[in-house]
Amino acid sequence: LTELHILTGNVVLRQDNTIFTCDSAIQDKKLNTIEAFGNIHINDADSVHTYSQYLKYQGNTRIANLRKKVKLTDGKGVLTTEELEYDLNAKIGTYLNGGKVVNGQSVLTSKEGFYYADTREVYFKKNVRLVDPEYTMATDTLLYSIDTEIATFIAPTTINDGKSTIRTRSGYYDLKNGNASFGERPIIEDNTQQIIADNINYDKKTGDGIAEGNVVYR
């Protein structure tokens, strides 16, 4: 027999180190599931906090499906989307229909994203765009570290700072310190010049750039 518990008014539920709060919930004891409504908050061992307006939670697999005004935060970066699957065992959050991560002054958007709570990294896929006060970055795949603020390129990427355009296929950009490394024949160009090389390293603080390997300057 199915045993349903209907809970209303400041509902608090706990499973191991995870605490769920919401306005109301339906708990299926036999299937070990929770369907929750209104002002949902999942406190996962005080490390990751997730919020939404609707939740379907599978207690046996510890997978939470959240919808409507979803927000996930680890205390530094904030991920927002309309639909998120969060695996509390693997500590991986997945969105497949558009999401945004804000970390300091950097805003990253993509159609798909995979947040890894243990390493505090986000793997962005499809229509990836990073907007910073000083430049815009567009690519199809990007790995971003919330702690170090380093964006690693693993697909053709275009960076535009309003003065010059950089096209690269690999490397990284350190948003915190301004260092960058571009590989696989990057191209840097503006209105007056173009530089192509096997690898280009750039230090924003000093303004120095070093091009290495089969350098072409026009």
CSV table of C-alpha atoms in Angstrom, one decimal:
chain,number,residue,atom,x,y,z
A,1,LEU,CA,0.0,0.0,0.0
A,2,THR,CA,1.1,3.5,-0.8
A,3,GLU,CA,1.6,5.7,2.3
A,4,LEU,CA,1.5,9.4,1.6
A,5,HIS,CA,2.2,12.1,4.2
A,6,ILE,CA,1.0,15.6,3.4
A,7,LEU,CA,3.0,18.2,5.2
A,8,THR,CA,2.2,22.0,5.2
A,9,GLY,CA,3.6,25.1,6.9
A,10,ASN,CA,7.3,25.5,7.4
A,11,VAL,CA,8.1,22.0,6.5
A,12,VAL,CA,11.6,20.7,7.5
A,13,LEU,CA,12.9,17.2,6.4
A,14,ARG,CA,16.3,15.7,6.9
A,15,GLN,CA,18.3,12.9,5.2
A,16,ASP,CA,21.8,12.4,6.6
A,17,ASN,CA,23.5,15.8,6.3
A,18,THR,CA,21.0,17.3,4.0
A,19,ILE,CA,18.1,19.5,5.2
A,20,PHE,CA,15.1,20.3,3.1
A,21,THR,CA,12.7,23.1,3.9
A,22,CYS,CA,9.6,24.2,2.0
A,23,ASP,CA,6.1,25.5,2.3
A,24,SER,CA,4.4,22.2,1.7
A,25,ALA,CA,5.3,18.6,0.6
A,26,ILE,CA,4.0,15.2,-0.2
A,27,GLN,CA,6.1,12.4,1.1
A,28,ASP,CA,5.7,8.9,-0.3
A,29,LYS,CA,7.1,6.5,2.4
A,30,LYS,CA,7.0,3.4,0.2
A,31,LEU,CA,8.8,4.9,-2.8
A,32,ASN,CA,11.0,7.2,-0.6
A,33,THR,CA,10.2,10.3,-2.6
A,34,ILE,CA,9.3,13.9,-1.8
A,35,GLU,CA,7.3,16.3,-3.9
A,36,ALA,CA,7.7,19.8,-2.5
A,37,PHE,CA,6.2,23.2,-3.3
A,38,GLY,CA,7.0,26.8,-2.5
A,39,ASN,CA,10.2,28.4,-1.2
A,40,ILE,CA,12.3,25.2,-1.3
A,41,HIS,CA,15.8,25.3,0.2
A,42,ILE,CA,18.2,22.4,0.2
A,43,ASN,CA,21.1,22.7,2.6
A,44,ASP,CA,23.6,20.1,1.5
A,45,ALA,CA,26.1,19.7,4.4
A,46,ASP,CA,26.3,23.5,4.7
A,47,SER,CA,28.5,23.6,1.6
A,48,VAL,CA,25.9,23.9,-1.3
A,49,HIS,CA,22.6,25.7,-1.0
A,50,THR,CA,19.9,25.2,-3.6
A,51,TYR,CA,16.6,27.1,-3.9
A,52,SER,CA,13.5,26.6,-6.1
A,53,GLN,CA,9.7,26.7,-6.1
A,54,TYR,CA,9.2,23.1,-7.1
A,55,LEU,CA,11.1,19.9,-6.2
A,56,LYS,CA,10.8,16.2,-6.9
A,57,TYR,CA,13.3,14.3,-4.8
A,58,GLN,CA,14.2,10.6,-5.1
A,59,GLY,CA,15.4,9.5,-1.7
A,60,ASN,CA,17.0,6.2,-2.8
A,61,THR,CA,19.2,7.8,-5.5
A,62,ARG,CA,19.5,11.2,-3.8
A,63,ILE,CA,18.7,13.0,-7.0
A,64,ALA,CA,16.8,16.3,-6.8
A,65,ASN,CA,14.9,17.7,-9.8
A,66,LEU,CA,14.2,21.4,-9.2
A,67,ARG,CA,12.1,23.8,-11.3
A,68,LYS,CA,11.0,27.4,-11.3
A,69,LYS,CA,13.5,30.1,-10.2
A,70,VAL,CA,16.2,27.7,-9.4
A,71,LYS,CA,19.4,29.0,-7.7
A,72,LEU,CA,22.4,27.1,-6.6
A,73,THR,CA,25.2,28.7,-4.6
A,74,ASP,CA,28.4,27.6,-3.0
A,75,GLY,CA,29.0,30.9,-1.2
A,76,LYS,CA,31.0,32.4,-4.0
A,77,GLY,CA,29.4,31.6,-7.4
A,78,VAL,CA,25.7,31.7,-8.1
A,79,LEU,CA,24.0,29.5,-10.7
A,80,THR,CA,20.5,30.3,-11.8
A,81,THR,CA,18.2,28.4,-14.2
A,82,GLU,CA,14.6,27.3,-14.6
A,83,GLU,CA,15.3,23.6,-14.4
A,84,LEU,CA,18.1,21.8,-12.6
A,85,GLU,CA,19.0,18.2,-11.7
A,86,TYR,CA,21.2,18.0,-8.6
A,87,ASP,CA,22.8,14.7,-7.6
A,88,LEU,CA,23.5,14.9,-3.9
A,89,ASN,CA,25.7,11.8,-4.0
A,90,ALA,CA,28.0,12.8,-6.9
A,91,LYS,CA,27.4,16.5,-6.0
A,92,ILE,CA,26.8,17.4,-9.6
A,93,GLY,CA,24.2,20.0,-10.8
A,94,THR,CA,23.1,19.7,-14.5
A,95,TYR,CA,21.0,22.1,-16.6
A,96,LEU,CA,20.1,21.5,-20.2
A,97,ASN,CA,17.8,24.4,-21.1
A,98,GLY,CA,19.8,27.5,-20.4
A,99,GLY,CA,21.5,28.8,-17.3
A,100,LYS,CA,23.7,31.5,-15.9
A,101,VAL,CA,26.6,31.6,-13.5
A,102,VAL,CA,27.6,34.9,-11.8
A,103,ASN,CA,31.0,35.0,-10.1
A,104,GLY,CA,32.1,38.5,-9.0
A,105,GLN,CA,31.9,40.7,-12.1
A,106,SER,CA,31.9,37.8,-14.5
A,107,VAL,CA,28.7,36.5,-16.0
A,108,LEU,CA,28.7,33.2,-17.9
A,109,THR,CA,25.7,31.8,-19.8
A,110,SER,CA,25.2,28.7,-21.9
A,111,LYS,CA,22.5,26.3,-23.0
A,112,GLU,CA,23.9,23.4,-21.0
A,113,GLY,CA,26.0,23.4,-17.9
A,114,PHE,CA,27.4,20.9,-15.4
A,115,TYR,CA,28.4,22.2,-11.9
A,116,TYR,CA,30.8,20.1,-9.9
A,117,ALA,CA,30.5,21.0,-6.2
A,118,ASP,CA,33.6,19.1,-5.0
A,119,THR,CA,36.0,20.9,-7.4
A,120,ARG,CA,33.8,24.1,-7.7
A,121,GLU,CA,34.1,23.9,-11.5
A,122,VAL,CA,31.5,24.5,-14.2
A,123,TYR,CA,31.6,22.9,-17.6
A,124,PHE,CA,29.7,25.0,-20.0
A,125,LYS,CA,28.4,23.7,-23.4
A,126,LYS,CA,26.5,25.2,-26.4
A,127,ASN,CA,26.3,28.9,-27.0
A,128,VAL,CA,28.7,29.8,-24.2
A,129,ARG,CA,29.2,33.4,-23.5
A,130,LEU,CA,31.4,35.1,-20.8
A,131,VAL,CA,30.8,38.8,-20.2
A,132,ASP,CA,33.3,40.7,-18.1
A,133,PRO,CA,33.5,44.5,-17.6
A,134,GLU,CA,36.6,44.6,-19.9
A,135,TYR,CA,35.8,41.9,-22.6
A,136,THR,CA,33.4,39.4,-24.0
A,137,MET,CA,34.2,35.7,-24.7
A,138,ALA,CA,32.2,33.4,-27.0
A,139,THR,CA,32.8,29.7,-27.5
A,140,ASP,CA,31.0,26.3,-27.7
A,141,THR,CA,32.7,24.6,-24.7
A,142,LEU,CA,34.4,26.1,-21.7
A,143,LEU,CA,35.6,24.9,-18.3
A,144,TYR,CA,35.5,27.5,-15.6
A,145,SER,CA,36.9,27.4,-12.0
A,146,ILE,CA,34.9,29.4,-9.5
A,147,ASP,CA,37.8,29.4,-7.0
A,148,THR,CA,40.6,30.4,-9.3
A,149,GLU,CA,38.5,32.3,-11.8
A,150,ILE,CA,40.4,30.6,-14.6
A,151,ALA,CA,38.6,29.9,-17.9
A,152,THR,CA,40.0,27.0,-19.9
A,153,PHE,CA,39.4,26.9,-23.6
A,154,ILE,CA,38.7,23.4,-25.2
A,155,ALA,CA,37.0,24.6,-28.4
A,156,PRO,CA,37.4,27.5,-30.9
A,157,THR,CA,37.0,30.7,-28.8
A,158,THR,CA,36.7,34.4,-29.7
A,159,ILE,CA,37.7,37.1,-27.2
A,160,ASN,CA,36.9,40.8,-27.8
A,161,ASP,CA,37.9,43.6,-25.6
A,162,GLY,CA,36.6,46.4,-27.8
A,163,LYS,CA,40.0,47.1,-29.3
A,164,SER,CA,41.3,43.8,-30.5
A,165,THR,CA,40.0,40.3,-31.3
A,166,ILE,CA,41.6,37.1,-30.2
A,167,ARG,CA,40.8,33.7,-31.8
A,168,THR,CA,42.1,30.6,-30.2
A,169,ARG,CA,41.4,26.9,-29.9
A,170,SER,CA,43.1,26.1,-26.6
A,171,GLY,CA,44.7,27.7,-23.5
A,172,TYR,CA,43.3,29.6,-20.6
A,173,TYR,CA,42.4,33.1,-19.3
A,174,ASP,CA,43.0,34.0,-15.7
A,175,LEU,CA,40.3,36.5,-15.0
A,176,LYS,CA,41.6,37.3,-11.5
A,177,ASN,CA,45.2,38.1,-12.4
A,178,GLY,CA,44.9,39.0,-16.1
A,179,ASN,CA,47.3,36.3,-17.4
A,180,ALA,CA,46.4,34.4,-20.5
A,181,SER,CA,47.9,31.6,-22.7
A,182,PHE,CA,46.6,30.9,-26.2
A,183,GLY,CA,47.5,27.8,-28.2
A,184,GLU,CA,47.0,26.0,-31.5
A,185,ARG,CA,47.8,28.9,-33.8
A,186,PRO,CA,45.9,31.8,-32.1
A,187,ILE,CA,45.3,35.0,-34.0
A,188,ILE,CA,45.3,38.4,-32.4
A,189,GLU,CA,44.2,41.4,-34.6
A,190,ASP,CA,43.0,45.0,-34.4
A,191,ASN,CA,42.6,47.8,-37.0
A,192,THR,CA,46.3,48.1,-37.6
A,193,GLN,CA,48.0,44.7,-37.1
A,194,GLN,CA,47.6,40.9,-37.0
A,195,ILE,CA,49.8,38.4,-35.1
A,196,ILE,CA,49.7,34.7,-35.6
A,197,ALA,CA,51.9,32.1,-33.8
A,198,ASP,CA,51.9,28.6,-32.4
A,199,ASN,CA,51.5,30.0,-28.8
A,200,ILE,CA,50.9,33.5,-27.4
A,201,ASN,CA,51.2,34.4,-23.7
A,202,TYR,CA,49.9,37.7,-22.4
A,203,ASP,CA,50.2,39.5,-19.1
A,204,LYS,CA,47.6,42.2,-18.7
A,205,LYS,CA,49.3,43.9,-15.7
A,206,THR,CA,52.5,44.6,-17.6
A,207,GLY,CA,50.9,44.7,-21.1
A,208,ASP,CA,53.6,42.3,-22.3
A,209,GLY,CA,52.8,39.6,-24.9
A,210,ILE,CA,55.1,36.9,-26.1
A,211,ALA,CA,54.5,35.0,-29.4
A,212,GLU,CA,56.4,31.8,-29.9
A,213,GLY,CA,56.8,29.4,-32.9
A,214,ASN,CA,56.3,30.2,-36.6
A,215,VAL,CA,55.3,33.8,-35.8
A,216,VAL,CA,53.6,35.9,-38.5
A,217,TYR,CA,53.2,39.6,-38.0
A,218,ARG,CA,51.3,41.7,-40.5
